[in-house]
Every structure is written in C-alpha cells, then in structure tokens.
C-alpha cells in the first residue's frame, strides 16, 4: 500500500521575481505558498518545480514518482517545451492527477488535454466573487460551506471554451454580473484533471484557508487509486467457443 501522495507544485515563477509587490504577497513564490499548506496535511509528500529548472523540473524520473501535479502559469506559457507537455500528457493518460489553477487555463498542457481554445472573458477590477458549491457530495467540496467568498478577485466570465466537464463542483458569481464554471473535473485516460479558477498573482488568494482546502481536497481526489492497468490491441478469447 502506498504510504503517501507524491505531489509536485509547478509554477512558472516569473511574476514573483519581477515585481516587488507580488514578491511581498508570495515571498516563496506561489508554488511555495501552496506547498507550505500541503505539507501541513497528513500523508502528503510535496516538492516543487519551476519553469527555469532543467526540463522545467519535470524530468521522466520526477513524473514517474508523481501522483498529482499542480500547475500555475500566466506570462510564459509559450516557454514551456512541447517535449515536457507531451510527457505530462502521457503521465496524465497513464493515471497522474493534474490540478490546473487560474491563468493556467491557457497553459499548453490544459489546452492539449481539453482540445479547445480554453478562452474566456476577464476583467481586473478587484470585485467580489462567490464560488457556489453545486455538488456538495463531491470530495473536492469536503469541509466547505455553501460558498467560498473572495473579497477582491479578477473576474473570469463565461463563455469558458472548454468541453463539457465530467463533474462541476463550483460556479462563480461576480459583482459585475458574470458567472463562471470555476471548479471543473475531467477524466482523461486513467487520469483525473481539476481546473480551479481562483489565484491571480497580485491577490493573496493562496493564503485564504478555504481556497487552500479545495486544493488539498483536489489533490486527494486526483490521487485516488486508478484500478487495473488496461491492455489494448488484438487478444485471444478468454473462453473456448
Ligand atoms: Zn489572473
């Protein structure tokens, strides 16, 4: 039996190194803030990886021992190598969980796995957001109230150009009137994917306890056992006939 869930928190880690204001919010980077939280949970073995490391810190060896990969990116999606994207996609299809945060809706890996543009409406006006739990029995909603309120958020609005999610956990309302599918589950191959909207770099959203709780819940959900490894191709019959 597996002792712990192996998580990698990946961040492009550019905003925090270029802006003092952002570095003050995330002195150890966005990946550092999320990793620090996950390390407080039982049964989590947490490491981080960033864009500027060799192979973006996502070598074959690292991915082979990763149960769940968390992905945050914004300004440097185009710098992620296609080789690493191919590798992460193969890992997801083979059972690795993937949690895609906020502006990573435009990451190469999310677009690859969705097959759509993943485009959306947006506005930076520091407005209130409420993420309503629309699937209260879902493990990702464990321990939450009926909604999560974020006092100052960047707005993301529909239409969000993704395939119909396999499960929808949250729908966001924004003060300006838009709504958004802000917690979306997808199954791809043997892997599970969760897209979670909150997380703009200039707002301390990854210090908010209920937002962090969702990320921790999502790690557990995405890491759950995947059952037998299927085989493919031409086969002999199991019975004589
Ligand atoms: Zn943003």
XYZ file of N, CA and C and ligand atoms in Angstrom:
724
model
N 0.846 -1.208 0.000
C 0.000 0.000 0.000
C 0.874 1.248 0.000
N 0.423 2.238 -0.693
C 1.201 3.461 -0.805
C 1.168 4.248 0.507
N 2.328 4.735 0.921
C 2.431 5.450 2.193
C 1.883 6.870 2.085
N 2.219 7.548 0.999
C 1.820 8.956 0.919
C 1.564 9.347 -0.526
N 0.915 10.496 -0.672
C 0.633 11.041 -2.006
C 1.813 11.926 -2.404
N 2.406 11.643 -3.546
C 3.539 12.452 -4.029
C 3.011 13.570 -4.926
N 3.203 14.801 -4.454
C 2.670 15.965 -5.162
C 3.825 16.832 -5.655
N 3.711 17.338 -6.864
C 4.642 18.357 -7.360
C 3.831 19.621 -7.617
N 4.244 20.732 -6.991
C 3.611 22.029 -7.256
C 4.500 22.754 -8.254
N 3.971 22.958 -9.474
C 4.754 23.589 -10.543
C 4.299 25.037 -10.736
N 5.267 25.905 -10.893
C 4.964 27.330 -11.103
C 5.958 27.879 -12.120
N 5.475 28.737 -13.015
C 6.447 29.361 -13.935
C 7.379 30.303 -13.164
N 6.932 30.862 -12.046
C 7.761 31.632 -11.109
C 8.474 32.801 -11.805
N 7.687 33.639 -12.448
C 8.249 34.814 -13.115
C 7.731 36.091 -12.453
N 6.404 36.176 -12.258
C 5.835 37.388 -11.662
C 6.502 37.717 -10.327
N 6.668 36.692 -9.483
C 7.167 36.913 -8.123
C 8.600 37.430 -8.134
N 9.357 37.136 -9.194
C 10.758 37.569 -9.255
C 10.904 38.912 -9.976
N 9.822 39.359 -10.603
C 9.908 40.615 -11.362
C 9.222 41.774 -10.675
N 8.331 41.478 -9.752
C 7.563 42.548 -9.120
C 7.693 42.453 -7.602
N 8.147 43.555 -6.999
C 8.294 43.585 -5.540
C 6.957 43.399 -4.845
N 5.935 44.008 -5.446
C 4.596 43.947 -4.861
C 4.110 42.493 -4.800
N 4.353 41.756 -5.865
C 3.914 40.352 -5.914
C 4.794 39.494 -4.999
N 6.096 39.813 -4.959
C 7.014 39.057 -4.089
C 6.640 39.212 -2.623
N 6.068 40.378 -2.273
C 5.646 40.584 -0.880
C 4.478 39.658 -0.533
N 3.592 39.449 -1.514
C 2.441 38.557 -1.273
C 2.898 37.094 -1.218
N 3.825 36.742 -2.121
C 4.301 35.357 -2.199
C 5.829 35.327 -2.115
N 6.369 35.546 -0.896
C 7.835 35.602 -0.767
C 8.528 34.307 -1.197
N 7.866 33.177 -1.077
C 8.470 31.916 -1.533
C 7.882 31.471 -2.869
N 7.220 32.398 -3.548
C 6.561 32.066 -4.807
C 5.191 31.457 -4.542
N 4.346 31.485 -5.574
C 3.017 30.875 -5.455
C 3.155 29.383 -5.146
N 4.137 28.736 -5.782
C 4.360 27.301 -5.527
C 4.747 27.067 -4.067
N 5.558 28.013 -3.519
C 5.978 27.872 -2.125
C 4.798 27.970 -1.164
N 3.869 28.901 -1.449
C 2.704 29.083 -0.574
C 1.820 27.829 -0.590
N 1.598 27.286 -1.786
C 0.737 26.099 -1.896
C 1.434 24.880 -1.279
N 2.735 24.753 -1.545
C 3.491 23.613 -0.995
C 3.510 23.667 0.535
N 3.710 24.876 1.104
C 3.725 25.020 2.568
C 2.416 24.538 3.171
N 1.296 24.881 2.522
C -0.004 24.420 3.023
C -0.112 22.894 2.930
N 0.219 22.345 1.762
C 0.043 20.892 1.569
C 0.888 20.100 2.564
N 2.047 20.669 2.940
C 2.925 19.972 3.902
C 2.315 19.909 5.299
N 1.293 20.725 5.564
C 0.617 20.647 6.872
C -0.409 19.509 6.900
N -0.714 18.916 5.734
C -1.721 17.849 5.673
C -1.051 16.492 5.848
N -1.750 15.561 6.504
C -1.157 14.231 6.671
C -1.057 13.491 5.343
N 0.002 12.702 5.197
C 0.121 11.809 4.036
C 0.496 12.488 2.744
N 1.072 13.685 2.826
C 1.467 14.366 1.582
C 2.983 14.491 1.534
N 3.549 14.042 0.424
C 4.975 14.208 0.165
C 5.073 15.258 -0.949
N 5.563 16.451 -0.608
C 5.418 17.600 -1.507
C 6.775 18.097 -1.994
N 6.884 18.320 -3.292
C 8.054 19.004 -3.847
C 7.575 20.076 -4.822
N 8.479 20.950 -5.231
C 8.106 21.995 -6.179
C 8.995 21.891 -7.416
N 8.545 22.514 -8.502
C 9.322 22.572 -9.736
C 8.952 23.871 -10.438
N 9.923 24.445 -11.152
C 9.661 25.724 -11.829
C 10.204 25.712 -13.257
N 9.680 26.642 -14.034
C 9.977 26.732 -15.472
C 11.466 26.770 -15.776
N 12.244 27.554 -15.004
C 13.639 27.777 -15.358
C 14.592 26.659 -14.929
N 14.068 25.638 -14.255
C 14.913 24.478 -13.956
C 15.095 23.662 -15.242
N 16.176 22.853 -15.316
C 16.320 21.980 -16.487
C 15.076 21.112 -16.657
N 14.619 21.026 -17.896
C 13.381 20.286 -18.226
C 12.200 20.747 -17.371
N 12.254 22.026 -16.970
C 11.219 22.654 -16.120
C 11.004 21.895 -14.808
N 12.013 21.131 -14.402
C 11.885 20.357 -13.166
C 10.984 19.137 -13.308
N 10.576 18.846 -14.547
C 9.632 17.744 -14.780
C 10.274 16.683 -15.670
N 11.327 16.069 -15.137
C 12.005 15.001 -15.878
C 11.142 13.744 -15.859
N 11.514 12.777 -16.686
C 10.833 11.466 -16.694
C 10.825 10.876 -15.288
N 11.978 11.011 -14.588
C 12.123 10.405 -13.258
C 11.157 11.076 -12.271
N 11.087 12.410 -12.308
C 10.193 13.130 -11.387
C 8.740 12.732 -11.665
N 8.348 12.744 -12.932
C 6.944 12.431 -13.255
C 6.599 10.983 -12.906
N 7.575 10.088 -13.043
C 7.308 8.676 -12.755
C 6.922 8.467 -11.293
N 7.393 9.358 -10.406
C 7.030 9.169 -8.999
C 6.040 10.224 -8.511
N 5.340 10.882 -9.446
C 4.363 11.909 -9.081
C 2.946 11.367 -9.197
N 2.178 11.522 -8.122
C 0.767 11.131 -8.167
C -0.102 12.275 -8.668
N 0.244 13.498 -8.241
C -0.545 14.666 -8.632
C 0.388 15.832 -8.932
N 0.138 16.482 -10.073
C 0.901 17.669 -10.470
C -0.041 18.873 -10.418
N 0.408 19.940 -9.740
C -0.365 21.188 -9.685
C 0.332 22.184 -10.600
N -0.443 22.916 -11.415
C 0.176 23.762 -12.454
C -0.318 25.198 -12.349
N 0.611 26.151 -12.127
C 0.285 27.579 -12.186
C 1.193 28.248 -13.213
N 0.608 28.945 -14.183
C 1.381 29.696 -15.165
C 0.554 30.864 -15.640
N 1.217 31.874 -16.211
C 0.477 33.023 -16.725
C 1.196 33.711 -17.876
N 2.430 34.221 -17.611
C 3.082 35.082 -18.604
C 4.027 34.309 -19.521
N 4.276 33.049 -19.258
C 5.315 32.333 -20.003
C 4.836 30.972 -20.521
N 3.528 30.871 -20.811
C 3.022 29.577 -21.308
C 3.816 29.096 -22.525
N 4.188 30.070 -23.406
C 4.859 29.725 -24.660
C 6.265 29.179 -24.457
N 6.846 29.403 -23.258
C 8.210 28.926 -22.994
C 8.245 27.480 -22.504
N 7.089 26.915 -22.255
C 7.057 25.514 -21.813
C 7.303 24.626 -23.032
N 8.297 23.746 -22.923
C 8.696 22.966 -24.094
C 7.642 21.915 -24.432
N 7.475 21.702 -25.743
C 6.485 20.726 -26.190
C 6.846 19.314 -25.732
N 8.144 19.066 -25.571
C 8.572 17.740 -25.095
C 8.030 17.485 -23.692
N 8.112 18.525 -22.830
C 7.598 18.366 -21.466
C 6.071 18.261 -21.483
N 5.422 19.021 -22.365
C 3.963 18.921 -22.480
C 3.560 17.502 -22.896
N 4.280 16.940 -23.881
C 3.997 15.555 -24.322
C 4.126 14.592 -23.140
N 5.175 14.817 -22.353
C 5.491 13.942 -21.228
C 4.416 14.035 -20.133
N 3.979 15.257 -19.844
C 2.950 15.444 -18.812
C 1.626 14.846 -19.309
N 1.313 15.062 -20.577
C 0.079 14.488 -21.124
C 0.094 12.963 -21.003
N 1.234 12.358 -21.364
C 1.343 10.896 -21.274
C 1.163 10.444 -19.828
N 1.731 11.200 -18.878
C 1.592 10.835 -17.463
C 0.138 10.912 -17.017
N -0.578 11.952 -17.458
C -1.995 12.084 -17.088
C -2.788 10.901 -17.660
N -2.567 10.593 -18.932
C -3.317 9.489 -19.550
C -3.014 8.169 -18.858
N -1.829 8.115 -18.230
C -1.408 6.908 -17.526
C -1.784 6.944 -16.042
N -2.529 7.983 -15.614
C -3.068 7.958 -14.255
C -2.638 9.068 -13.320
N -1.712 9.940 -13.732
C -1.314 11.037 -12.836
C -2.433 12.082 -12.766
N -2.709 12.583 -11.570
C -3.676 13.656 -11.421
C -3.062 14.994 -11.821
N -3.904 15.920 -12.330
C -3.418 17.250 -12.720
C -4.402 18.294 -12.209
N -3.876 19.270 -11.463
C -4.710 20.366 -10.971
C -4.227 21.648 -11.645
N -5.131 22.264 -12.373
C -4.797 23.419 -13.201
C -5.407 24.654 -12.542
N -4.539 25.633 -12.208
C -5.003 26.776 -11.430
C -5.098 28.050 -12.270
N -6.201 28.764 -12.103
C -6.384 30.132 -12.577
C -5.912 30.329 -14.026
N -4.900 31.193 -14.228
C -4.474 31.567 -15.581
C -3.829 30.412 -16.349
N -3.624 29.294 -15.702
C -3.144 28.108 -16.415
C -4.233 27.518 -17.319
N -5.419 28.166 -17.358
C -6.422 27.752 -18.357
C -5.841 27.882 -19.754
N -4.830 28.771 -19.919
C -4.200 28.965 -21.234
C -2.868 28.215 -21.349
N -2.559 27.352 -20.383
C -1.302 26.593 -20.479
C -1.393 25.606 -21.634
N -0.227 25.272 -22.188
C -0.201 24.300 -23.289
C -0.794 22.969 -22.865
N -0.476 22.548 -21.623
C -0.925 21.219 -21.208
C -2.451 21.173 -21.056
N -3.062 22.250 -20.516
C -4.526 22.228 -20.353
C -5.209 22.261 -21.724
N -4.710 23.130 -22.614
C -5.312 23.208 -23.946
C -5.174 21.864 -24.683
N -4.017 21.236 -24.501
C -3.783 19.927 -25.132
C -4.811 18.903 -24.642
N -5.006 18.874 -23.322
C -5.893 17.859 -22.750
C -7.367 18.157 -23.021
N -7.708 19.443 -23.196
C -9.092 19.815 -23.465
C -9.420 19.737 -24.954
N -8.472 20.147 -25.808
C -8.728 20.145 -27.251
C -9.535 21.329 -27.736
N -9.704 22.347 -26.877
C -10.459 23.549 -27.246
C -9.568 24.770 -26.981
N -10.071 25.984 -27.247
C -9.229 27.169 -27.060
C -9.020 27.504 -25.585
N -9.945 27.109 -24.718
C -9.900 27.423 -23.276
C -9.951 28.929 -23.026
N -10.490 29.680 -23.984
C -10.600 31.133 -23.848
C -11.752 31.510 -22.909
N -11.747 32.759 -22.456
C -12.759 33.225 -21.502
C -12.796 34.754 -21.516
N -13.760 35.335 -20.795
C -13.778 36.781 -20.584
C -13.020 37.086 -19.300
N -12.407 38.284 -19.198
C -11.731 38.637 -17.938
C -11.765 40.139 -17.711
N -11.543 40.522 -16.445
C -11.527 41.939 -16.068
C -10.794 42.033 -14.728
N -9.896 43.007 -14.614
C -9.217 43.225 -13.331
C -9.831 44.434 -12.676
N -10.811 44.221 -11.797
C -11.482 45.344 -11.148
C -11.643 45.094 -9.650
N -10.906 44.097 -9.126
C -10.959 43.790 -7.691
C -12.380 43.658 -7.158
N -13.212 42.924 -7.881
C -14.606 42.772 -7.442
C -14.788 41.500 -6.609
N -15.941 41.429 -5.933
C -16.220 40.259 -5.101
C -16.596 39.074 -5.975
N -16.142 37.880 -5.522
C -16.512 36.629 -6.195
C -17.094 35.682 -5.163
N -18.173 34.993 -5.523
C -18.654 33.884 -4.698
C -18.614 32.625 -5.541
N -17.891 31.634 -5.014
C -17.884 30.329 -5.675
C -18.910 29.460 -4.959
N -20.017 29.185 -5.639
C -21.080 28.361 -5.044
C -20.773 26.892 -5.266
N -20.914 26.101 -4.205
C -20.737 24.654 -4.316
C -21.999 24.089 -4.959
N -21.875 23.545 -6.157
C -23.053 22.987 -6.838
C -23.087 21.460 -6.766
N -22.037 20.863 -6.186
C -22.015 19.400 -5.999
C -21.525 19.107 -4.584
N -22.433 19.292 -3.569
C -21.989 19.203 -2.173
C -21.479 17.836 -1.764
N -21.798 16.772 -2.520
C -21.316 15.438 -2.147
C -19.957 15.136 -2.766
N -19.446 16.045 -3.585
C -18.161 15.781 -4.242
C -17.016 15.892 -3.238
N -16.036 14.971 -3.301
C -14.925 15.017 -2.327
C -14.163 16.339 -2.337
N -14.160 17.058 -3.441
C -13.431 18.332 -3.501
C -14.129 19.407 -2.664
N -15.425 19.206 -2.375
C -16.169 20.188 -1.565
C -16.157 19.854 -0.079
N -15.464 18.798 0.305
C -15.404 18.337 1.697
C -15.012 19.479 2.649
N -15.848 19.678 3.664
C -15.496 20.635 4.719
C -15.795 22.093 4.398
N -16.396 22.359 3.239
C -16.682 23.751 2.871
C -18.091 24.138 3.309
N -18.359 25.447 3.356
C -19.726 25.935 3.494
C -20.407 25.928 2.136
N -21.560 26.590 2.046
C -22.286 26.583 0.777
C -21.558 27.351 -0.325
N -20.723 28.285 0.094
C -19.943 29.025 -0.913
C -18.634 29.496 -0.306
N -17.706 29.852 -1.201
C -16.446 30.490 -0.814
C -16.550 31.921 -1.301
N -16.235 32.874 -0.413
C -16.271 34.266 -0.855
C -14.850 34.802 -0.967
N -14.549 35.407 -2.093
C -13.243 36.041 -2.306
C -13.515 37.542 -2.444
N -13.032 38.345 -1.470
C -13.439 39.757 -1.425
C -12.953 40.570 -2.626
N -11.743 40.272 -3.105
C -11.200 41.029 -4.241
C -10.628 40.032 -5.230
N -11.289 39.910 -6.376
C -10.850 38.912 -7.356
C -10.772 39.522 -8.747
N -9.941 38.914 -9.570
C -10.015 39.172 -11.004
C -11.228 38.402 -11.509
N -11.987 38.982 -12.439
C -13.172 38.310 -12.970
C -12.783 37.412 -14.147
N -13.294 36.179 -14.141
C -13.286 35.319 -15.321
C -14.757 35.034 -15.626
N -15.171 35.237 -16.892
C -16.581 35.045 -17.221
C -16.816 34.075 -18.357
N -18.037 33.519 -18.376
C -18.466 32.660 -19.495
C -18.725 33.547 -20.714
N -18.456 32.974 -21.890
C -18.246 31.564 -22.017
C -16.775 31.196 -21.806
N -16.596 30.080 -21.078
C -15.297 29.456 -20.907
C -15.277 28.330 -21.931
N -14.379 28.416 -22.906
C -14.398 27.471 -24.031
C -13.664 26.170 -23.689
N -14.337 25.346 -22.897
C -13.831 24.019 -22.524
C -14.874 22.987 -22.945
N -14.475 21.698 -23.046
C -15.508 20.682 -23.251
C -16.402 20.610 -22.017
N -17.586 20.063 -22.154
C -18.483 19.885 -21.016
C -17.736 19.131 -19.904
N -17.596 19.721 -18.693
C -16.874 18.998 -17.638
C -17.599 17.700 -17.261
N -16.823 16.705 -16.846
C -17.428 15.446 -16.383
C -18.137 15.647 -15.049
N -17.599 16.538 -14.221
C -18.266 16.925 -12.973
C -17.991 18.403 -12.763
N -19.001 19.111 -12.256
C -18.851 20.535 -11.979
C -19.052 20.731 -10.481
N -18.054 21.296 -9.806
C -18.108 21.422 -8.343
C -18.460 22.849 -7.922
N -17.964 23.861 -8.658
C -18.214 25.259 -8.296
C -18.685 26.063 -9.501
N -19.610 26.988 -9.230
C -19.930 28.037 -10.207
C -19.706 29.369 -9.512
N -18.953 30.265 -10.159
C -18.676 31.578 -9.574
C -19.675 32.615 -10.039
N -19.990 33.523 -9.113
C -20.724 34.757 -9.408
C -19.781 35.914 -9.155
N -19.848 36.924 -10.001
C -19.031 38.128 -9.813
C -19.925 39.346 -9.691
N -19.428 40.308 -8.957
C -20.181 41.549 -8.723
C -20.608 42.224 -10.014
N -19.769 42.129 -11.045
C -20.083 42.790 -12.314
C -21.167 42.088 -13.112
N -21.611 40.891 -12.654
C -22.738 40.233 -13.306
C -22.421 38.929 -14.003
N -21.135 38.647 -14.251
C -20.794 37.415 -14.967
C -20.849 36.196 -14.041
N -20.937 35.022 -14.682
C -20.795 33.749 -13.971
C -19.694 32.948 -14.658
N -19.214 31.904 -13.959
C -18.095 31.125 -14.499
C -18.080 29.739 -13.875
N -17.805 28.719 -14.686
C -17.632 27.357 -14.146
C -16.223 27.268 -13.574
N -16.132 27.438 -12.249
C -14.814 27.685 -11.644
C -14.224 26.477 -10.933
N -14.889 25.342 -10.964
C -14.314 24.109 -10.420
C -14.785 22.952 -11.278
N -13.942 22.525 -12.217
C -14.359 21.578 -13.258
C -13.489 20.329 -13.219
N -14.136 19.151 -13.201
C -13.423 17.871 -13.203
C -13.531 17.222 -14.576
N -12.408 16.669 -15.016
C -12.367 15.952 -16.290
C -11.632 14.632 -16.097
N -12.073 13.590 -16.816
C -11.359 12.315 -16.846
C -10.711 12.188 -18.214
N -9.411 11.913 -18.215
C -8.706 11.705 -19.477
C -7.834 10.464 -19.329
N -8.126 9.419 -20.120
C -7.405 8.156 -19.946
C -7.656 7.648 -18.535
N -6.562 7.336 -17.814
C -6.711 6.883 -16.427
C -6.531 8.037 -15.451
N -6.332 9.245 -15.967
C -6.018 10.389 -15.116
C -7.224 11.274 -14.842
N -7.109 12.039 -13.763
C -8.145 12.991 -13.396
C -7.562 14.392 -13.412
N -8.387 15.328 -13.898
C -7.961 16.724 -14.020
C -8.969 17.589 -13.286
N -8.472 18.553 -12.508
C -9.368 19.523 -11.864
C -8.900 20.919 -12.228
N -9.776 21.699 -12.842
C -9.493 23.111 -13.087
C -10.138 23.922 -11.973
N -9.333 24.806 -11.328
C -9.830 25.628 -10.221
C -9.453 27.080 -10.506
N -10.448 27.951 -10.537
C -10.282 29.310 -11.027
C -9.481 30.284 -10.157
N -9.697 30.342 -8.822
C -9.078 31.417 -8.040
C -7.551 31.442 -8.145
N -6.957 32.654 -7.968
C -5.498 32.656 -7.895
C -4.727 33.715 -8.631
N -5.239 34.897 -8.840
C -4.475 35.944 -9.523
C -3.243 36.342 -8.705
N -2.122 36.628 -9.398
C -0.825 36.795 -8.727
C -0.746 38.020 -7.807
N -1.583 39.054 -8.064
C -1.493 40.264 -7.236
C -2.444 40.234 -6.040
N -3.111 39.111 -5.837
C -4.109 38.978 -4.757
C -3.699 37.779 -3.886
N -3.759 37.926 -2.537
C -3.257 36.832 -1.670
C -4.218 35.644 -1.554
N -4.753 35.207 -2.695
C -5.791 34.167 -2.688
C -5.267 32.829 -2.174
N -3.968 32.541 -2.453
C -3.425 31.256 -1.984
C -2.953 31.310 -0.535
N -3.410 32.350 0.196
C -3.272 32.336 1.649
C -4.647 32.154 2.303
N -5.696 32.107 1.471
C -7.065 32.018 2.012
C -7.381 30.558 2.348
N -7.746 30.283 3.641
C -7.880 28.887 4.082
C -8.846 28.030 3.255
N -10.017 28.566 2.880
C -10.951 27.685 2.154
C -10.488 27.410 0.721
N -9.736 28.346 0.138
C -9.169 28.110 -1.197
C -8.103 27.009 -1.110
N -7.243 27.097 -0.088
C -6.210 26.075 0.109
C -6.847 24.715 0.399
N -7.929 24.726 1.157
C -8.612 23.463 1.468
C -9.075 22.772 0.189
N -9.611 23.566 -0.744
C -10.053 22.989 -2.016
C -8.873 22.343 -2.747
N -7.730 23.014 -2.738
C -6.559 22.455 -3.434
C -6.133 21.139 -2.764
N -6.126 21.128 -1.435
C -5.786 19.888 -0.719
C -6.784 18.773 -1.011
N -8.072 19.098 -0.999
C -9.110 18.110 -1.332
C -8.918 17.581 -2.755
N -8.582 18.502 -3.662
C -8.435 18.118 -5.070
C -7.241 17.180 -5.244
N -6.174 17.415 -4.475
C -5.014 16.522 -4.551
C -5.438 15.106 -4.166
N -6.198 14.996 -3.054
C -6.625 13.657 -2.610
C -7.536 13.003 -3.650
N -8.455 13.791 -4.203
C -9.386 13.264 -5.216
C -8.628 12.750 -6.445
N -7.673 13.582 -6.907
C -6.971 13.260 -8.149
C -5.970 12.116 -7.971
N -5.582 11.859 -6.715
C -4.569 10.828 -6.458
C -5.171 9.462 -6.187
N -6.492 9.383 -6.074
C -7.138 8.124 -5.699
C -6.716 6.991 -6.636
N -6.753 5.743 -6.143
C -6.332 4.609 -6.979
C -7.091 4.564 -8.300
N -6.438 4.042 -9.289
C -6.999 4.059 -10.637
C -7.412 2.688 -11.133
N -7.343 1.663 -10.267
C -7.779 0.341 -10.697
C -6.780 -0.315 -11.630
N -7.257 -1.326 -12.377
C -6.327 -2.109 -13.207
C -5.750 -1.280 -14.349
N -4.566 -1.698 -14.798
C -3.965 -1.083 -15.977
C -4.515 -1.791 -17.209
N -5.259 -1.090 -18.051
C -5.859 -1.772 -19.205
C -4.808 -2.161 -20.248
N -5.111 -3.218 -20.996
C -4.266 -3.581 -22.133
C -5.065 -3.338 -23.405
N -4.372 -3.171 -24.510
C -5.035 -2.831 -25.771
C -4.566 -3.759 -26.886
N -5.266 -3.746 -27.972
C -4.831 -4.465 -29.158
C -5.505 -5.819 -29.300
N -4.977 -6.590 -30.243
C -5.560 -7.885 -30.594
C -5.388 -8.883 -29.450
N -6.464 -9.597 -29.072
C -6.374 -10.548 -27.953
C -7.030 -11.873 -28.312
N -6.576 -12.920 -27.612
C -7.200 -14.235 -27.770
C -8.447 -14.280 -26.892
N -9.467 -15.068 -27.256
C -10.665 -15.167 -26.422
C -10.350 -15.798 -25.071
N -11.084 -15.415 -24.021
C -10.880 -15.976 -22.687
C -11.540 -17.349 -22.559
N -12.600 -17.587 -23.345
C -13.316 -18.865 -23.306
C -13.113 -19.566 -24.663
N -13.181 -20.905 -24.620
C -13.192 -21.623 -25.897
C -14.587 -21.547 -26.493
N -14.690 -21.346 -27.788
C -16.029 -21.348 -28.408
C -15.911 -21.761 -29.855
Zn -5.015 36.471 -13.215
